[in-house]
mmCIF file of C-alpha atoms in Angstrom:
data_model
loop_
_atom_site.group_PDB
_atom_site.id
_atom_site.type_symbol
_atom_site.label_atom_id
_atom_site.label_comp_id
_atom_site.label_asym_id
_atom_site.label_seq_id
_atom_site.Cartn_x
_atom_site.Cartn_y
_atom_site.Cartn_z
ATOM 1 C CA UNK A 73 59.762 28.442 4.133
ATOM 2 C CA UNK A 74 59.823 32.189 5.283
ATOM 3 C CA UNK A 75 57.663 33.404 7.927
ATOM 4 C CA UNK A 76 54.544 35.152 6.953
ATOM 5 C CA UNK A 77 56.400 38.288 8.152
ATOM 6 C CA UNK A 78 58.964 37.999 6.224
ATOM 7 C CA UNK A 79 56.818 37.450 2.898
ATOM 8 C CA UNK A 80 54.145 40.511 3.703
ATOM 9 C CA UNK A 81 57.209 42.679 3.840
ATOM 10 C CA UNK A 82 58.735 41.359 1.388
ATOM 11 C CA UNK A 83 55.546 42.967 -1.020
ATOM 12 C CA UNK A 84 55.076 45.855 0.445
ATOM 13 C CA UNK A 85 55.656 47.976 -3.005
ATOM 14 C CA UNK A 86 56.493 51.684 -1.123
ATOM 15 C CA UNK A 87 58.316 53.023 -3.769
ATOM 16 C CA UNK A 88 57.475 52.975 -7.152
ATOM 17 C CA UNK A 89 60.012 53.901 -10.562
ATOM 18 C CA UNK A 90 57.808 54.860 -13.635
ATOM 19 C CA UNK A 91 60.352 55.192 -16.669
ATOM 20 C CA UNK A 92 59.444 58.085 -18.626
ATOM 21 C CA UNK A 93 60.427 58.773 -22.398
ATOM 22 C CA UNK A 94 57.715 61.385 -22.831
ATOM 23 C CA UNK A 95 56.196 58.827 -25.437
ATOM 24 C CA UNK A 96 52.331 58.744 -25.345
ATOM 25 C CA UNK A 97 53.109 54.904 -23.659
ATOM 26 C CA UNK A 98 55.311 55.861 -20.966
ATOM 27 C CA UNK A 99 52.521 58.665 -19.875
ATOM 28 C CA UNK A 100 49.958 55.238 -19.918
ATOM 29 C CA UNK A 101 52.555 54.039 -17.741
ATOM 30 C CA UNK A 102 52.295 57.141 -15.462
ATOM 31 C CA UNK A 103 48.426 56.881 -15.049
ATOM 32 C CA UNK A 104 48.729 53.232 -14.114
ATOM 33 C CA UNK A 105 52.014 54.333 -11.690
ATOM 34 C CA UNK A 106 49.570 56.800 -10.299
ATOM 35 C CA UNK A 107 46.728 54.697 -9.716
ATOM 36 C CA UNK A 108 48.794 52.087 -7.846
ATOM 37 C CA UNK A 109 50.401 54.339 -5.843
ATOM 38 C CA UNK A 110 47.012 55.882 -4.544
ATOM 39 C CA UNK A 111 46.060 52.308 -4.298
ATOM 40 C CA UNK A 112 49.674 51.006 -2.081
ATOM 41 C CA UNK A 113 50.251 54.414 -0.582
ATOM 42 C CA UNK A 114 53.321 54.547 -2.366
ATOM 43 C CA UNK A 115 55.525 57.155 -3.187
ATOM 44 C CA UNK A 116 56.878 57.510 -6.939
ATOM 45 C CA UNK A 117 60.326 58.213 -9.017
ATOM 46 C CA UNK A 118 59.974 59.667 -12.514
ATOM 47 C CA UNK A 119 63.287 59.046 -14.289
ATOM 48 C CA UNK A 120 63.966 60.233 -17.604
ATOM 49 C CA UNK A 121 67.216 59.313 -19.563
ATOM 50 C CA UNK A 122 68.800 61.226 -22.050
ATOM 51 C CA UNK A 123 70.003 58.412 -24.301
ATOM 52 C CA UNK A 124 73.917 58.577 -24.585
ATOM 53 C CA UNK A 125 73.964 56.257 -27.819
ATOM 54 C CA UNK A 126 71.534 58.364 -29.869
ATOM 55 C CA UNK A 127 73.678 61.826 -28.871
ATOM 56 C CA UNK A 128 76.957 60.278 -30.253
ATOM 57 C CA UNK A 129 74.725 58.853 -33.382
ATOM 58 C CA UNK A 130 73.714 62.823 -34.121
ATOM 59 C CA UNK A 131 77.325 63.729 -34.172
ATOM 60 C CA UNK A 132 77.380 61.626 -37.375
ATOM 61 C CA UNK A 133 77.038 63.750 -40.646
ATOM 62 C CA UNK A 134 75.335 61.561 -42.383
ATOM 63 C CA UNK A 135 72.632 61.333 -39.544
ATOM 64 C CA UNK A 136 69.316 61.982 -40.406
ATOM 65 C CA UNK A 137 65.969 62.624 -38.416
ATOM 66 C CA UNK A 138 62.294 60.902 -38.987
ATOM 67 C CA UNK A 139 59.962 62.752 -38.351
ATOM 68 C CA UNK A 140 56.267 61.016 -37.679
ATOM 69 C CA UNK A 141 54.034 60.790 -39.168
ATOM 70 C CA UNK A 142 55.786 62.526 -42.046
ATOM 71 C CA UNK A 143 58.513 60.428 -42.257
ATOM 72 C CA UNK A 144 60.499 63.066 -44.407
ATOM 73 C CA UNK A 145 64.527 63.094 -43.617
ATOM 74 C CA UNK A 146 66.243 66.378 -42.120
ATOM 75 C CA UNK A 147 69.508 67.087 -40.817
ATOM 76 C CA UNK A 148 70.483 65.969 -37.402
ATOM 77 C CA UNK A 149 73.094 67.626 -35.036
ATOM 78 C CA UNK A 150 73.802 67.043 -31.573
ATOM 79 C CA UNK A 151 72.926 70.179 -30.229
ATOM 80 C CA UNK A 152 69.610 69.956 -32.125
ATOM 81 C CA UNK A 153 68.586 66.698 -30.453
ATOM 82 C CA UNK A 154 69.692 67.855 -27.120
ATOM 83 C CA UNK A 155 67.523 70.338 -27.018
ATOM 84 C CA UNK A 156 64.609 68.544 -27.849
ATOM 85 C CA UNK A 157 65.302 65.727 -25.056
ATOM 86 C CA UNK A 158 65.300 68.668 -22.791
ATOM 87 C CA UNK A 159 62.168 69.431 -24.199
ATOM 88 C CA UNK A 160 60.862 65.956 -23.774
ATOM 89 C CA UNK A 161 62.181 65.619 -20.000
ATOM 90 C CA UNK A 162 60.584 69.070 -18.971
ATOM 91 C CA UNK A 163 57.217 67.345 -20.829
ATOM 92 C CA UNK A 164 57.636 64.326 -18.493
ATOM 93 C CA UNK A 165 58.473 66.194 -15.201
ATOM 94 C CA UNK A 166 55.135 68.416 -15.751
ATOM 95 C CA UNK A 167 53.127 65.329 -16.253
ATOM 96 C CA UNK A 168 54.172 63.718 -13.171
ATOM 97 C CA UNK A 169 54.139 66.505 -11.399
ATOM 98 C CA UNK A 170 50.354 67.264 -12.410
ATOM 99 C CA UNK A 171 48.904 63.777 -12.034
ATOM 100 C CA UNK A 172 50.701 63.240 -8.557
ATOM 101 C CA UNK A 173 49.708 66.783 -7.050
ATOM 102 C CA UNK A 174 45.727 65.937 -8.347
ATOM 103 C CA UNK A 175 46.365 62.711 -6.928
ATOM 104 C CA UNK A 176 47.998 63.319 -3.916
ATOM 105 C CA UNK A 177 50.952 61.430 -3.857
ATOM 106 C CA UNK A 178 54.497 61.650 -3.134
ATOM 107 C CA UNK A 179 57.088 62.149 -5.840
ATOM 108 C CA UNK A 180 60.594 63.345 -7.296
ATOM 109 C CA UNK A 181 61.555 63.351 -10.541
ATOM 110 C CA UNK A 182 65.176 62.628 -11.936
ATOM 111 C CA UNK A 183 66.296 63.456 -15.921
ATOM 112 C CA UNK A 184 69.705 61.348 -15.916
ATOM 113 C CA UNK A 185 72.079 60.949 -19.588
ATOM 114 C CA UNK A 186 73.388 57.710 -19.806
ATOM 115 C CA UNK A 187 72.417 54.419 -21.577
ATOM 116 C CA UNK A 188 68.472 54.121 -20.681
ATOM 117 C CA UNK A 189 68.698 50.505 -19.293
ATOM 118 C CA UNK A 190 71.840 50.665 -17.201
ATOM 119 C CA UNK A 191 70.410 53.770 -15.938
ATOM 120 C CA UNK A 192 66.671 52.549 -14.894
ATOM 121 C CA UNK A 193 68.712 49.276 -14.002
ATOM 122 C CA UNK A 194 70.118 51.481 -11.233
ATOM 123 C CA UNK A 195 67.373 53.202 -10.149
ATOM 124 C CA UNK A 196 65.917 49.927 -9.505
ATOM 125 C CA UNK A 197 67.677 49.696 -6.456
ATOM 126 C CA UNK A 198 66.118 52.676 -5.126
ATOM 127 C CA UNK A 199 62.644 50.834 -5.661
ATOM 128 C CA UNK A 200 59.553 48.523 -5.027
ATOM 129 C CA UNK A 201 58.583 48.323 -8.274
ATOM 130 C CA UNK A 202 59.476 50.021 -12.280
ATOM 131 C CA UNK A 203 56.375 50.623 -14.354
ATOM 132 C CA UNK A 204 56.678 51.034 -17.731
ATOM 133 C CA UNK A 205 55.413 51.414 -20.841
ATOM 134 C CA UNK A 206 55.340 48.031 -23.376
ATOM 135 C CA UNK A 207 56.007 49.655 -26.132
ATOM 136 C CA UNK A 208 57.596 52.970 -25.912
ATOM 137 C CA UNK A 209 58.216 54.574 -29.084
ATOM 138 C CA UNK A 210 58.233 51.544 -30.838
ATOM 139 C CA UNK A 211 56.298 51.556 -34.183
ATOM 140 C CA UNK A 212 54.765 48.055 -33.376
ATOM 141 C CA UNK A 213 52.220 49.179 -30.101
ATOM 142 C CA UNK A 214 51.517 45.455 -29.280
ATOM 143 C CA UNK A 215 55.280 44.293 -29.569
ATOM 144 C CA UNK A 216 57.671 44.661 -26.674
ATOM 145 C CA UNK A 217 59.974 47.357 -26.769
ATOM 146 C CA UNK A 218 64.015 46.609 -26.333
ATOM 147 C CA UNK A 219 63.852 48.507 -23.074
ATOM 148 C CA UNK A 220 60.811 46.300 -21.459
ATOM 149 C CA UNK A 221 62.898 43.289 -22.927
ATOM 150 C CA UNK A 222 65.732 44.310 -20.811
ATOM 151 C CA UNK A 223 64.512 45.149 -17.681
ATOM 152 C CA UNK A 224 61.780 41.936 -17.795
ATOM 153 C CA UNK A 225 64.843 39.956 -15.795
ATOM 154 C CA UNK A 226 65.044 42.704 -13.386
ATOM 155 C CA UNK A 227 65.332 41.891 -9.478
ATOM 156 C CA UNK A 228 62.231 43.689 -8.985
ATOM 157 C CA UNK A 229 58.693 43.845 -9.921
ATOM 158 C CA UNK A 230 58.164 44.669 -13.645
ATOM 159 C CA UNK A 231 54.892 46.156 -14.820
ATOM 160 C CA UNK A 232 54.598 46.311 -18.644
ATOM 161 C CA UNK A 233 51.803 48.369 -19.322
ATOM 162 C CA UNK A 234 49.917 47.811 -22.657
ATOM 163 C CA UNK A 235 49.227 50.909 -25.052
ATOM 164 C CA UNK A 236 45.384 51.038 -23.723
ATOM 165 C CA UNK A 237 46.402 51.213 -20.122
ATOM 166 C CA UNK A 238 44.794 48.958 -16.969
ATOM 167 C CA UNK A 239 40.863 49.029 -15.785
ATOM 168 C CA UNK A 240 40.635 48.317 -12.462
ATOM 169 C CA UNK A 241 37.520 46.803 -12.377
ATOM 170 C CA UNK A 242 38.298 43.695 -14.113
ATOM 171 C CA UNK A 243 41.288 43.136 -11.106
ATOM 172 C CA UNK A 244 44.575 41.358 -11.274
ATOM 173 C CA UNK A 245 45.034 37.669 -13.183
ATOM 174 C CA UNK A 246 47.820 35.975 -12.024
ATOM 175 C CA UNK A 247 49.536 32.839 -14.172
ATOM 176 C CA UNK A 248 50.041 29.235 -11.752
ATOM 177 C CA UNK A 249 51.490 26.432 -13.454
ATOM 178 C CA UNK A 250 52.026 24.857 -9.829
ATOM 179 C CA UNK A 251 56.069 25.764 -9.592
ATOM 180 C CA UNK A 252 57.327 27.646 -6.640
ATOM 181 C CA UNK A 253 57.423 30.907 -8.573
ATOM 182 C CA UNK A 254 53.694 30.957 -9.118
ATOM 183 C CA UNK A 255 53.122 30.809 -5.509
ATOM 184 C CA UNK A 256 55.380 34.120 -5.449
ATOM 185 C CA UNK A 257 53.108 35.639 -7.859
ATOM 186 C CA UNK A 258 50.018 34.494 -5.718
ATOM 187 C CA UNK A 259 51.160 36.358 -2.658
ATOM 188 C CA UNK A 260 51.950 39.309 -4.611
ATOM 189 C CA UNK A 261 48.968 39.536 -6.552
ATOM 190 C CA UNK A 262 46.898 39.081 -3.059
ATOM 191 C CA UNK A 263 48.871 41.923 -1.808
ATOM 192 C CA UNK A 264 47.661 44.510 -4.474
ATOM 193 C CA UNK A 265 44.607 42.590 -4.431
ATOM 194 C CA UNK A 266 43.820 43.625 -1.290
ATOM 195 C CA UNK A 267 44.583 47.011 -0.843
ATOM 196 C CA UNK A 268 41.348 47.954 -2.778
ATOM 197 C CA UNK A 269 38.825 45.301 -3.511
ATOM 198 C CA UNK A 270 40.475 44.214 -6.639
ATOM 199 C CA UNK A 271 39.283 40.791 -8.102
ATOM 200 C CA UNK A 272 41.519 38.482 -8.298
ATOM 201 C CA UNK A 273 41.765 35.832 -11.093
ATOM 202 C CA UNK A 274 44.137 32.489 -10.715
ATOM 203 C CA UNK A 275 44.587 30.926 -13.904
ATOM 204 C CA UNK A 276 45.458 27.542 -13.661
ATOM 205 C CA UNK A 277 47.919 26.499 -16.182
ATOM 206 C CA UNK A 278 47.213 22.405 -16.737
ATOM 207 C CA UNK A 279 50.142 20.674 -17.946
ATOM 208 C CA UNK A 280 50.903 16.669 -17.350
ATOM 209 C CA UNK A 281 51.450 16.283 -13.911
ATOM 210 C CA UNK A 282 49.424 19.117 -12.910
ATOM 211 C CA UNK A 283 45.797 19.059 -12.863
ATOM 212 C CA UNK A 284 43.851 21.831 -12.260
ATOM 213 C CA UNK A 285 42.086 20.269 -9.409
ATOM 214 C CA UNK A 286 45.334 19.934 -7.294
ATOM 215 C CA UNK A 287 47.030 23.300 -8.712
ATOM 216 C CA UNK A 288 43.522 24.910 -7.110
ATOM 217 C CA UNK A 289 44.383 23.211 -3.682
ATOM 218 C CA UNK A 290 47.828 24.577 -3.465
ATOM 219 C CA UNK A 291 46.966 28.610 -4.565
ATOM 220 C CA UNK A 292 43.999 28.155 -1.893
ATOM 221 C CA UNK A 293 46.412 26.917 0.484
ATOM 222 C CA UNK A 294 49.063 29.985 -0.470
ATOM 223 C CA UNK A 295 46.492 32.372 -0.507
ATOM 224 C CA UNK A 296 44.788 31.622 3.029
ATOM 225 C CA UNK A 297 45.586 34.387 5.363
ATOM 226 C CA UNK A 298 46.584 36.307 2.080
ATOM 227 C CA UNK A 299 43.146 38.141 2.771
ATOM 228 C CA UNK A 300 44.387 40.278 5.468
ATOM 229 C CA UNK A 301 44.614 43.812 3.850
ATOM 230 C CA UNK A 302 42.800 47.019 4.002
ATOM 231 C CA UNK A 303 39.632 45.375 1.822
ATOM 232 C CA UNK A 304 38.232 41.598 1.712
ATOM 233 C CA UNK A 305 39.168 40.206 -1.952
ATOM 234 C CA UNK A 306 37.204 38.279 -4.322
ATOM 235 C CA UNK A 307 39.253 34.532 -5.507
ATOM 236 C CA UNK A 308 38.133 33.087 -8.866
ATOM 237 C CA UNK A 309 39.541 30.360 -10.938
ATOM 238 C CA UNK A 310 40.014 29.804 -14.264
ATOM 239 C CA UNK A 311 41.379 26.802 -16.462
ATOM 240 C CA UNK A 312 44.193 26.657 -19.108
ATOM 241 C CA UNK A 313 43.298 23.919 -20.741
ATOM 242 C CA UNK A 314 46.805 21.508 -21.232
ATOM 243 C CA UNK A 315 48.246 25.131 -20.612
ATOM 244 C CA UNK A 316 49.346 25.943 -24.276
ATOM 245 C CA UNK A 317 49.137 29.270 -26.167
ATOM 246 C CA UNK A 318 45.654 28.825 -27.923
ATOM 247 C CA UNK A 319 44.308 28.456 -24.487
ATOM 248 C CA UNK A 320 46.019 31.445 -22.511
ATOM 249 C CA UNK A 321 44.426 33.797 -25.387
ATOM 250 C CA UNK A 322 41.043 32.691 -25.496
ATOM 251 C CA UNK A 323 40.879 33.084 -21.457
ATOM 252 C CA UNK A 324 43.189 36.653 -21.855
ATOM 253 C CA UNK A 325 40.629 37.692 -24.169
ATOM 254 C CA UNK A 326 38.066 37.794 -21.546
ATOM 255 C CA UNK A 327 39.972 40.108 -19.635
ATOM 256 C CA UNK A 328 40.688 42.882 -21.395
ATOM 257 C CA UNK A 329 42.159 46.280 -19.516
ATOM 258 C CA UNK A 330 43.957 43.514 -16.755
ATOM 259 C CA UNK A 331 46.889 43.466 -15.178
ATOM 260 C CA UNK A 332 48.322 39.646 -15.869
ATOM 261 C CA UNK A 333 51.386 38.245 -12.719
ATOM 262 C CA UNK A 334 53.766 36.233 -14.240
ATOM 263 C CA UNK A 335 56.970 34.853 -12.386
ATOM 264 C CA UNK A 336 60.414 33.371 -12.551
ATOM 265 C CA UNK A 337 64.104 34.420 -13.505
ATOM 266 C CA UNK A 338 62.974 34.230 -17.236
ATOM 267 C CA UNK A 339 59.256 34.136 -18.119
ATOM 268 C CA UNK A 340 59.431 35.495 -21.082
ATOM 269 C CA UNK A 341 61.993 32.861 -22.099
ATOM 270 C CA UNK A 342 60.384 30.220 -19.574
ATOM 271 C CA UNK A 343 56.979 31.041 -20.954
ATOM 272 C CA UNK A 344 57.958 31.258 -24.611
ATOM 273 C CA UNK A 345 53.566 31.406 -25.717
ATOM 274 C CA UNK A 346 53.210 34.604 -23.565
ATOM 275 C CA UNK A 347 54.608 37.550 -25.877
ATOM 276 C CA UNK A 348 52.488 36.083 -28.748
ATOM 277 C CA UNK A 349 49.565 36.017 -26.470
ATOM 278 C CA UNK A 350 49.890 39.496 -25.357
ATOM 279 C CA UNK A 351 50.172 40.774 -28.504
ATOM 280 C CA UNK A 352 46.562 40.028 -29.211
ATOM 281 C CA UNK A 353 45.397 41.411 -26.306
ATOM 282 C CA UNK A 354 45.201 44.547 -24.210
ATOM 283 C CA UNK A 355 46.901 42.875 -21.262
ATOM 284 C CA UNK A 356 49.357 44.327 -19.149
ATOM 285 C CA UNK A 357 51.858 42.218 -17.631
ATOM 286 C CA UNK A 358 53.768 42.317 -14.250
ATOM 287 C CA UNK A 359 56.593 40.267 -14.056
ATOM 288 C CA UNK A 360 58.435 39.286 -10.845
ATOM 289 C CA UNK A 361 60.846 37.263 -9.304
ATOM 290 C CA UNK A 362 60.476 34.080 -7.200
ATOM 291 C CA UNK A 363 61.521 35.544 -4.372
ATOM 292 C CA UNK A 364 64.916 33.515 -4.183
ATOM 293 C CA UNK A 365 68.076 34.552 -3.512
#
């Protein structure tokens, strides 16, 4: 086991990557990036990528351009669509620039071209933490986007945001099933927690071999000392019952606006009840690793 010293700095989120695409999701994102940046004293990274794939598609002459909501065709050309991703980078650079100068926070902004994630893939290493939006442009707001999909394995902290954004005041959930990955998410989750007041929610997943009596013992026991940050947090519980999928969306729905800590190498795959779940709610979702090497 790691010395508490070693697992406090191993959360400290300093740096934080917000992935913007100038959709109306990614500037949800941005808010929420904010926000936890005031909250972590945390600096952030606004990368933009000009998608490589869909420049070489517009050199295609029989490429044609959607326009919502009017969905009428029109001609596409290359030089066409890169002028409106400069537009659409110049959009994103003013709106971080405005809400981190009103907020007073630290930031830089990079427009990159390249395939968009390989290229937040690398910026990752440059970071605590990648917020993004769930959706993107995506037609479907409650679905995933391909982008979140990708960088959900990601060796950092993932936060999803959903299309409604997070309210602080109903505090951080995070998912415990008892494996050693929850009690990653735990010490996270107190982290944030505790750097402004935040409630925090432990939802105990019952399976088997897992009551929720004796999952309670072992997040108390993870948790204790967890309570050392700049405010005093408040610890509830709540039961999954048999932890299956019409159980994690009646206790989601009480939630709404939250930020839900989920992790493992593959909780989306590991966890296969939790996209569905999300999609009826206005969760976000922060996914991280188990801290393993």
């Amino acid at each position: 086991m790691s010395e508490p010293a070693e697992q406090d700095s191993m959360q400290m989120i300093r740096r934080i990557l917000v992935a913007l695409d100038a959709s109306s999701s990614s500037f949800v994102a941005l808010d929420a990036a904010v926000d936890l940046a005031v909250r972590m004293e945390a600096e952030l990274l606004g990368v933009f990528v000009e998608d490589a794939e869909l420049l070489r598609a517009a050199e295609s002459p029989f490429a044609r351009e959607l326009q919502y909501p009017y969905m009428q065709p029109a001609a596409s050309s290359r030089t066409s669509l890169e002028c409106l991703l400069r537009s659409q980078a110049e959009a994103a650079r003013a709106a971080l620039a405005g809400a981190a100068e009103k907020a007073q926070v630290r930031w830089t902004f990079r427009s990159v071209r390249g395939q968009v994630s390989p290229e937040l893939l690398a910026a990752a290493s440059e970071v605590d933490l990648i917020a993004l939006g769930r959706s993107g442009w995506s037609l479907g707001r409650l679905r995933l986007g391909s982008t979140a999909r990708e960088l959900a394995g990601c060796d950092v902290p993932v936060l999803l945001l959903s299309s409604t954004g997070t309210s602080p005041g109903q505090g951080l959930l995070v998912y415990d099933d008892g494996t050693p990955a929850a009690a990653h998410a735990l010490r996270l989750a107190a982290c944030m927690a505790a750097a402004d007041s935040r409630r925090l929610t432990v939802l105990l997943a019952e399976s088997g071999g897992a009551p929720a009596e004796g999952l309670r013992d072992e997040a108390e026991q993870v948790l204790t000392g967890k309570n050392a940050g700049k405010h005093p947090i408040e610890v509830r519980y709540r039961v999954i019952p048999d932890g299956n999928e019409a159980g994690l969306r009646q206790v989601l729905r009480d939630f709404p606006g939250s930020i839900l800590v989920v992790a493992g190498t593959e909780p989306l795959q590991r966890l296969s009840h939790l996209e569905s779940a999300l999609r009826e709610n206005a969760i976000s979702l922060l996914l991280v690793r188990d801290g393993e090497s």
